[in-house]
Backbone as a chain_set.jsonl record, in Angstrom:
{"seq": "XXXXXXXXXXXXXXXXXXXXXXXXXXXXXXXXXXXXXXXXXXXXXXXXXXXXXXXXXXXXXXXXXXXXXXXXXXXXXXXXXXXXXXXXXXXXXXXXXXXXXXXXXXXXXXXXXXXX", "coords": {"N": [[-124.179, -70.615, -180.621], [-123.509, -73.017, -182.292], [-121.011, -72.757, -182.842], [-119.935, -73.284, -180.386], [-120.722, -76.092, -179.965], [-118.956, -77.26, -181.716], [-116.301, -77.449, -180.282], [-114.263, -79.086, -178.465], [-116.064, -81.641, -176.446], [-118.073, -80.948, -173.422], [-119.338, -80.544, -170.206], [-121.415, -78.656, -170.287], [-122.342, -78.306, -172.727], [-124.874, -80.07, -172.647], [-126.767, -78.039, -172.188], [-126.212, -76.058, -173.722], [-127.212, -77.503, -176.303], [-129.919, -77.982, -175.277], [-130.809, -75.21, -175.415], [-130.37, -74.806, -178.226], [-132.196, -76.379, -179.197], [-134.765, -75.271, -178.29], [-134.565, -73.358, -179.515], [-134.721, -74.151, -182.565], [-136.958, -75.376, -182.428], [-139.112, -73.924, -182.163], [-138.975, -71.299, -183.901], [-138.777, -70.944, -187.245], [-137.063, -69.311, -188.689], [-134.839, -69.637, -187.205], [-134.567, -72.463, -187.755], [-134.221, -72.489, -190.393], [-131.758, -71.105, -190.663], [-129.886, -72.788, -188.735], [-129.836, -75.095, -190.654], [-127.676, -74.29, -192.353], [-124.873, -74.991, -194.138], [-122.273, -74.11, -193.783], [-122.24, -73.894, -190.885], [-122.26, -76.738, -190.141], [-123.872, -78.03, -188.409], [-125.518, -80.512, -188.587], [-123.868, -82.49, -189.123], [-121.66, -82.315, -187.101], [-123.652, -82.833, -184.94], [-124.828, -85.468, -185.549], [-122.561, -87.154, -185.086], [-122.195, -86.671, -182.983], [-123.903, -87.886, -181.589], [-123.433, -90.547, -182.433], [-121.409, -90.754, -181.004], [-121.813, -90.725, -178.112], [-124.093, -92.238, -177.911], [-124.21, -94.498, -176.399], [-123.603, -94.238, -173.525], [-124.977, -93.957, -170.702], [-124.801, -91.452, -168.87], [-125.002, -89.18, -170.673], [-127.33, -89.056, -171.822], [-129.565, -87.398, -172.122], [-128.114, -85.458, -173.738], [-128.044, -86.705, -175.895], [-130.555, -87.292, -176.58], [-131.308, -84.658, -177.118], [-129.963, -84.017, -179.196], [-130.965, -85.601, -181.048], [-133.123, -84.934, -181.301], [-132.888, -82.353, -182.346], [-131.767, -82.861, -184.781], [-133.713, -84.317, -186.284], [-135.391, -81.926, -186.556], [-134.176, -80.589, -188.213], [-133.226, -82.482, -190.394], [-135.758, -84.26, -191.286], [-136.71, -86.03, -193.122], [-136.078, -88.692, -195.13], [-134.687, -89.068, -198.163], [-135.079, -90.885, -201.067], [-133.229, -92.336, -203.417], [-132.332, -94.197, -206.06], [-130.033, -95.443, -205.738], [-128.295, -97.109, -203.204], [-128.473, -95.857, -199.811], [-127.421, -94.246, -196.715], [-129.237, -94.316, -193.75], [-130.2, -92.317, -191.431], [-130.44, -92.666, -188.168], [-132.599, -90.721, -186.984], [-134.634, -90.643, -189.187], [-137.2, -91.404, -191.027], [-138.13, -93.847, -193.023], [-139.736, -93.559, -196.404], [-142.484, -95.208, -197.582], [-142.624, -97.852, -200.233], [-139.788, -98.322, -200.528], [-136.912, -99.92, -200.514], [-134.972, -101.733, -198.032], [-132.237, -102.112, -196.341], [-129.908, -103.558, -193.675], [-126.479, -103.442, -193.415], [-124.907, -105.71, -192.085], [-122.057, -105.717, -191.262], [-121.511, -103.286, -190.562], [-123.603, -102.58, -189.211], [-125.268, -100.294, -190.265], [-128.247, -98.871, -191.047], [-129.586, -99.187, -194.682], [-131.373, -97.69, -197.513], [-132.99, -97.347, -200.454], [-135.079, -96.299, -203.735], [-137.601, -98.418, -204.741], [-137.327, -100.598, -207.373], [-138.821, -99.728, -210.049], [-140.58, -101.53, -212.7], [-140.433, -101.905, -216.105], [-143.109, -101.654, -218.099]], "CA": [[-124.358, -71.98, -180.202], [-123.355, -73.812, -183.185], [-119.658, -72.787, -182.79], [-119.582, -73.865, -179.16], [-120.987, -77.589, -180.214], [-117.811, -77.742, -182.22], [-115.646, -77.486, -179.356], [-114.585, -80.559, -177.333], [-117.151, -82.198, -175.432], [-117.993, -80.881, -171.854], [-120.83, -80.603, -169.739], [-122.347, -77.598, -170.457], [-123.231, -79.092, -174.065], [-126.073, -80.085, -172.52], [-127.25, -76.836, -171.807], [-126.262, -75.423, -175.316], [-128.193, -78.126, -176.855], [-131.058, -77.418, -175.09], [-131.071, -73.581, -175.843], [-130.54, -74.826, -179.599], [-133.539, -77.399, -179.627], [-136.025, -74.692, -177.78], [-134.917, -71.928, -180.647], [-135.174, -74.673, -183.793], [-138.493, -76.22, -182.492], [-140.015, -72.532, -182.115], [-138.352, -70.619, -184.819], [-138.805, -71.035, -188.566], [-136.232, -68.672, -189.184], [-133.659, -70.551, -186.415], [-134.614, -73.424, -188.212], [-133.381, -72.306, -191.681], [-129.998, -70.557, -190.337], [-129.201, -74.206, -188.203], [-129.588, -76.067, -192.055], [-126.694, -73.784, -193.371], [-123.838, -76.123, -194.405], [-121.142, -73.428, -193.02], [-122.039, -74.336, -189.451], [-122.003, -78.001, -189.72], [-124.591, -78.761, -187.316], [-125.893, -81.963, -189.046], [-122.616, -83.248, -189.098], [-121.337, -82.694, -185.519], [-124.583, -83.442, -184.096], [-124.538, -86.904, -186.044], [-121.088, -87.31, -184.939], [-122.059, -86.461, -181.253], [-124.949, -89.109, -181.324], [-122.435, -91.877, -182.653], [-120.1, -91.078, -179.794], [-122.529, -90.486, -176.644], [-125.457, -93.019, -177.491], [-124.046, -95.675, -175.413], [-123.344, -93.884, -172.57], [-126.037, -93.428, -170.462], [-124.788, -90.435, -168.353], [-125.134, -88.294, -171.81], [-128.845, -89.432, -172.589], [-130.149, -86.002, -172.464], [-127.601, -84.841, -175.01], [-128.402, -87.779, -177.21], [-132.075, -86.955, -177.096], [-131.543, -83.143, -177.766], [-129.027, -83.82, -180.619], [-131.671, -86.354, -182.022], [-134.431, -84.031, -181.583], [-132.615, -81.213, -183.467], [-131.614, -83.408, -186.097], [-135.044, -84.634, -186.41], [-136.105, -80.859, -187.006], [-133.482, -80.098, -189.347], [-133.342, -83.103, -191.598], [-136.851, -84.975, -190.805], [-136.917, -87.05, -194.181], [-135.338, -89.317, -195.851], [-135.095, -88.784, -199.617], [-134.573, -91.847, -201.53], [-132.976, -92.414, -204.785], [-131.894, -95.19, -207.004], [-128.504, -95.846, -205.038], [-128.404, -97.432, -201.6], [-128.112, -94.753, -199.123], [-127.506, -94.716, -195.184], [-130.756, -93.76, -193.271], [-130.099, -91.84, -190.209], [-131.356, -92.879, -186.93], [-133.722, -90.039, -186.701], [-134.922, -90.364, -190.162], [-138.124, -92.547, -191.286], [-137.974, -94.245, -194.497], [-140.857, -93.693, -196.998], [-143.272, -96.293, -198.296], [-142.115, -98.139, -201.278], [-138.344, -98.139, -200.442], [-136.158, -101.423, -200.139], [-134.635, -101.388, -196.99], [-131.573, -103.085, -195.776], [-128.927, -103.612, -192.748], [-125.276, -103.887, -193.398], [-124.382, -106.668, -190.86], [-120.99, -105.468, -190.738], [-121.259, -102.085, -190.147], [-124.853, -101.875, -188.632], [-125.986, -99.117, -190.728], [-129.545, -99.03, -192.196], [-129.566, -98.53, -195.815], [-132.325, -97.628, -198.445], [-133.218, -96.769, -201.751], [-136.44, -96.457, -204.222], [-137.975, -99.561, -205.139], [-136.962, -100.352, -208.51], [-140.052, -99.75, -211.365], [-140.447, -102.397, -213.861], [-140.97, -101.435, -217.345], [-144.549, -102.375, -218.625]], "C": [[-123.566, -72.729, -180.631], [-121.655, -73.924, -183.025], [-118.913, -73.496, -181.423], [-119.471, -75.52, -179.461], [-119.678, -78.027, -180.988], [-116.645, -77.766, -181.483], [-115.65, -78.924, -179.035], [-115.722, -80.687, -176.466], [-116.973, -81.727, -174.044], [-119.29, -80.914, -171.371], [-121.939, -79.684, -169.969], [-122.706, -77.498, -172.043], [-124.296, -79.543, -173.985], [-126.804, -79.309, -172.464], [-127.561, -75.675, -172.947], [-127.087, -76.186, -176.161], [-129.734, -78.031, -176.518], [-131.896, -76.25, -175.22], [-131.332, -73.772, -177.386], [-131.904, -75.316, -179.741], [-134.491, -76.421, -179.293], [-135.565, -73.8, -179.384], [-135.197, -72.794, -181.863], [-136.675, -75.099, -183.483], [-139.885, -74.633, -182.52], [-139.613, -71.541, -182.951], [-138.196, -70.899, -186.176], [-137.564, -70.78, -188.892], [-134.304, -69.316, -188.71], [-133.43, -71.698, -187.122], [-133.619, -73.398, -189.467], [-131.781, -72.329, -191.458], [-129.397, -71.749, -189.533], [-129.181, -74.897, -189.527], [-128.326, -75.265, -192.687], [-125.603, -74.779, -193.097], [-122.961, -75.439, -193.541], [-121.223, -73.861, -191.341], [-121.957, -75.706, -189.221], [-122.617, -78.594, -189.07], [-125.064, -80.039, -187.429], [-124.975, -82.708, -188.764], [-122.098, -83.418, -187.709], [-122.451, -83.208, -184.619], [-124.843, -84.84, -184.349], [-123.255, -87.351, -185.457], [-121.138, -87.538, -183.723], [-122.905, -87.667, -180.602], [-124.268, -90.439, -181.502], [-121.552, -91.863, -181.271], [-120.711, -91.377, -178.554], [-123.754, -91.485, -176.725], [-125.112, -94.212, -176.655], [-123.721, -95.44, -173.913], [-124.666, -93.27, -171.967], [-126.215, -92.129, -169.607], [-125.344, -89.095, -169.584], [-126.589, -88.409, -172.483], [-129.394, -88.335, -173.142], [-129.748, -85.188, -173.674], [-127.804, -85.623, -176.056], [-129.697, -87.414, -177.829], [-132.299, -85.875, -177.692], [-130.946, -83.327, -179.009], [-130.208, -84.759, -181.654], [-133.046, -85.558, -182.59], [-134.052, -83.073, -182.719], [-132.605, -81.452, -184.665], [-133.029, -83.778, -186.787], [-135.85, -83.269, -187.324], [-135.258, -80.445, -188.24], [-133.29, -80.958, -190.538], [-134.673, -84.392, -191.238], [-136.93, -86.316, -191.89], [-135.727, -87.501, -194.92], [-135.388, -89.389, -197.094], [-134.319, -89.866, -200.539], [-134.322, -91.544, -202.99], [-132.778, -93.864, -205.125], [-130.827, -96.102, -206.269], [-129.038, -96.011, -203.547], [-127.67, -96.247, -200.877], [-128.284, -94.768, -197.78], [-128.551, -93.88, -194.727], [-130.408, -93.405, -191.795], [-130.915, -92.351, -189.014], [-132.404, -91.916, -186.593], [-134.566, -89.92, -187.707], [-136.103, -91.61, -190.211], [-138.006, -92.867, -192.818], [-139.42, -94.368, -195.21], [-141.255, -94.76, -197.534], [-142.557, -96.227, -199.814], [-140.474, -98.159, -201.928], [-137.912, -99.892, -200.309], [-135.391, -101.057, -199.219], [-133.479, -102.798, -196.453], [-130.476, -102.924, -194.638], [-127.592, -104.338, -193.325], [-125.128, -104.578, -191.943], [-123.082, -106.287, -190.462], [-120.559, -104.214, -190.156], [-122.401, -101.684, -188.937], [-125.479, -100.85, -188.99], [-127.075, -99.856, -191.446], [-129.19, -98.239, -193.609], [-130.964, -98.865, -196.641], [-132.197, -97.126, -199.589], [-134.723, -97.185, -202.452], [-136.319, -97.876, -204.654], [-137.88, -99.019, -206.687], [-138.409, -100.591, -209.485], [-139.656, -100.654, -212.526], [-141.367, -102.199, -215.033], [-142.398, -102.095, -217.751], [-144.508, -102.225, -220.124]], "O": [[-122.792, -73.288, -179.855], [-121.082, -75.012, -183.079], [-117.809, -74.036, -181.35], [-118.436, -76.159, -179.27], [-119.348, -79.206, -180.864], [-115.719, -78.205, -182.165], [-116.55, -79.748, -179.196], [-116.201, -79.743, -175.838], [-115.931, -81.985, -173.442], [-120.254, -81.273, -172.047], [-123.139, -79.934, -169.856], [-123.364, -76.544, -172.456], [-124.97, -79.594, -175.013], [-127.927, -79.741, -172.725], [-128.467, -74.859, -173.112], [-127.805, -75.493, -176.882], [-130.617, -78.009, -177.376], [-133.122, -76.152, -175.181], [-132.244, -73.148, -177.927], [-132.722, -74.666, -180.392], [-135.421, -76.543, -180.089], [-136.411, -73.727, -180.276], [-136.093, -72.245, -182.505], [-137.497, -75.117, -184.4], [-141.076, -74.55, -182.818], [-140.135, -70.513, -182.519], [-137.016, -71.22, -186.318], [-136.843, -71.674, -189.336], [-133.238, -69.407, -189.32], [-132.269, -72.092, -187.231], [-132.57, -74.031, -189.586], [-130.908, -73.111, -191.834], [-128.171, -71.754, -189.647], [-128.121, -75.524, -189.546], [-127.963, -75.78, -193.745], [-125.445, -75.315, -192.0], [-122.746, -76.008, -192.47], [-120.198, -74.115, -190.709], [-121.58, -76.027, -188.093], [-122.279, -79.76, -188.868], [-125.059, -80.748, -186.423], [-125.228, -83.707, -188.09], [-122.087, -84.527, -187.175], [-122.204, -83.933, -183.655], [-125.104, -85.51, -183.35], [-123.278, -88.571, -185.617], [-120.414, -88.372, -183.179], [-122.717, -88.235, -179.526], [-124.537, -91.373, -180.748], [-121.14, -92.851, -180.663], [-120.203, -92.267, -177.871], [-124.439, -91.609, -175.71], [-126.069, -94.88, -176.265], [-123.588, -96.398, -173.151], [-125.316, -92.364, -172.489], [-127.331, -91.626, -169.477], [-126.055, -88.169, -169.193], [-126.875, -87.879, -173.557], [-129.685, -88.206, -174.331], [-130.467, -84.509, -174.407], [-127.725, -85.143, -177.187], [-129.975, -87.259, -179.018], [-133.143, -85.753, -178.58], [-131.464, -82.744, -179.961], [-130.255, -84.575, -182.87], [-133.681, -85.536, -183.644], [-134.674, -82.964, -183.776], [-133.113, -80.778, -185.561], [-133.245, -83.388, -187.935], [-136.581, -83.377, -188.309], [-135.822, -79.964, -189.222], [-133.184, -80.42, -191.64], [-134.245, -85.5, -190.913], [-137.181, -87.452, -191.487], [-134.708, -86.883, -195.23], [-136.444, -89.946, -197.394], [-133.11, -89.76, -200.742], [-134.968, -90.745, -203.667], [-133.146, -94.692, -204.292], [-130.856, -97.333, -206.275], [-129.862, -95.346, -202.918], [-126.586, -95.768, -201.21], [-129.333, -95.306, -197.426], [-128.765, -92.792, -195.264], [-130.357, -94.338, -190.993], [-132.142, -92.371, -189.102], [-133.225, -92.364, -185.793], [-135.462, -89.11, -187.471], [-135.955, -92.632, -189.541], [-137.786, -91.997, -193.661], [-140.245, -95.148, -194.735], [-140.373, -95.437, -198.062], [-142.116, -95.254, -200.425], [-140.044, -98.074, -203.078], [-138.67, -100.822, -200.032], [-134.938, -99.925, -199.391], [-133.754, -103.982, -196.26], [-130.031, -101.781, -194.736], [-127.566, -105.527, -193.643], [-125.236, -103.98, -190.872], [-122.833, -106.483, -189.272], [-119.562, -104.034, -189.456], [-122.26, -100.846, -188.047], [-126.278, -100.344, -188.203], [-127.045, -100.887, -192.117], [-128.705, -97.113, -193.72], [-131.572, -99.931, -196.544], [-131.227, -96.396, -199.797], [-135.44, -98.078, -201.998], [-135.257, -98.451, -204.889], [-138.111, -97.917, -207.185], [-138.935, -101.703, -209.525], [-138.616, -100.543, -213.176], [-142.596, -102.273, -215.054], [-142.497, -103.307, -217.556], [-145.432, -102.657, -220.813]]}, "num_chains": 1, "name": "protein.A"}
């Protein structure tokens, strides 16, 4: 399924995404396998969301992609450096958050701790 999603987008991808979502939602083994970097699923699904999110006719593809991404990379892991926060990720408490007005990207980092 992952290989098919790397091919140029067509209408069958909605069905592929639906099947993949069912697998990763219901199987911890499928979820772990889908996280494998060599599959490139997080990247291809993230790119798919960016390209299709403003096109109403592909709203189900976008929703399936975001749901899969939420299952594969649910948590934003804050560091002391500014990092982009994906649309499907929530930012834990105690973080600084900013919006890059030029790119529209949400960025976050750990709150600086004061030495006492």
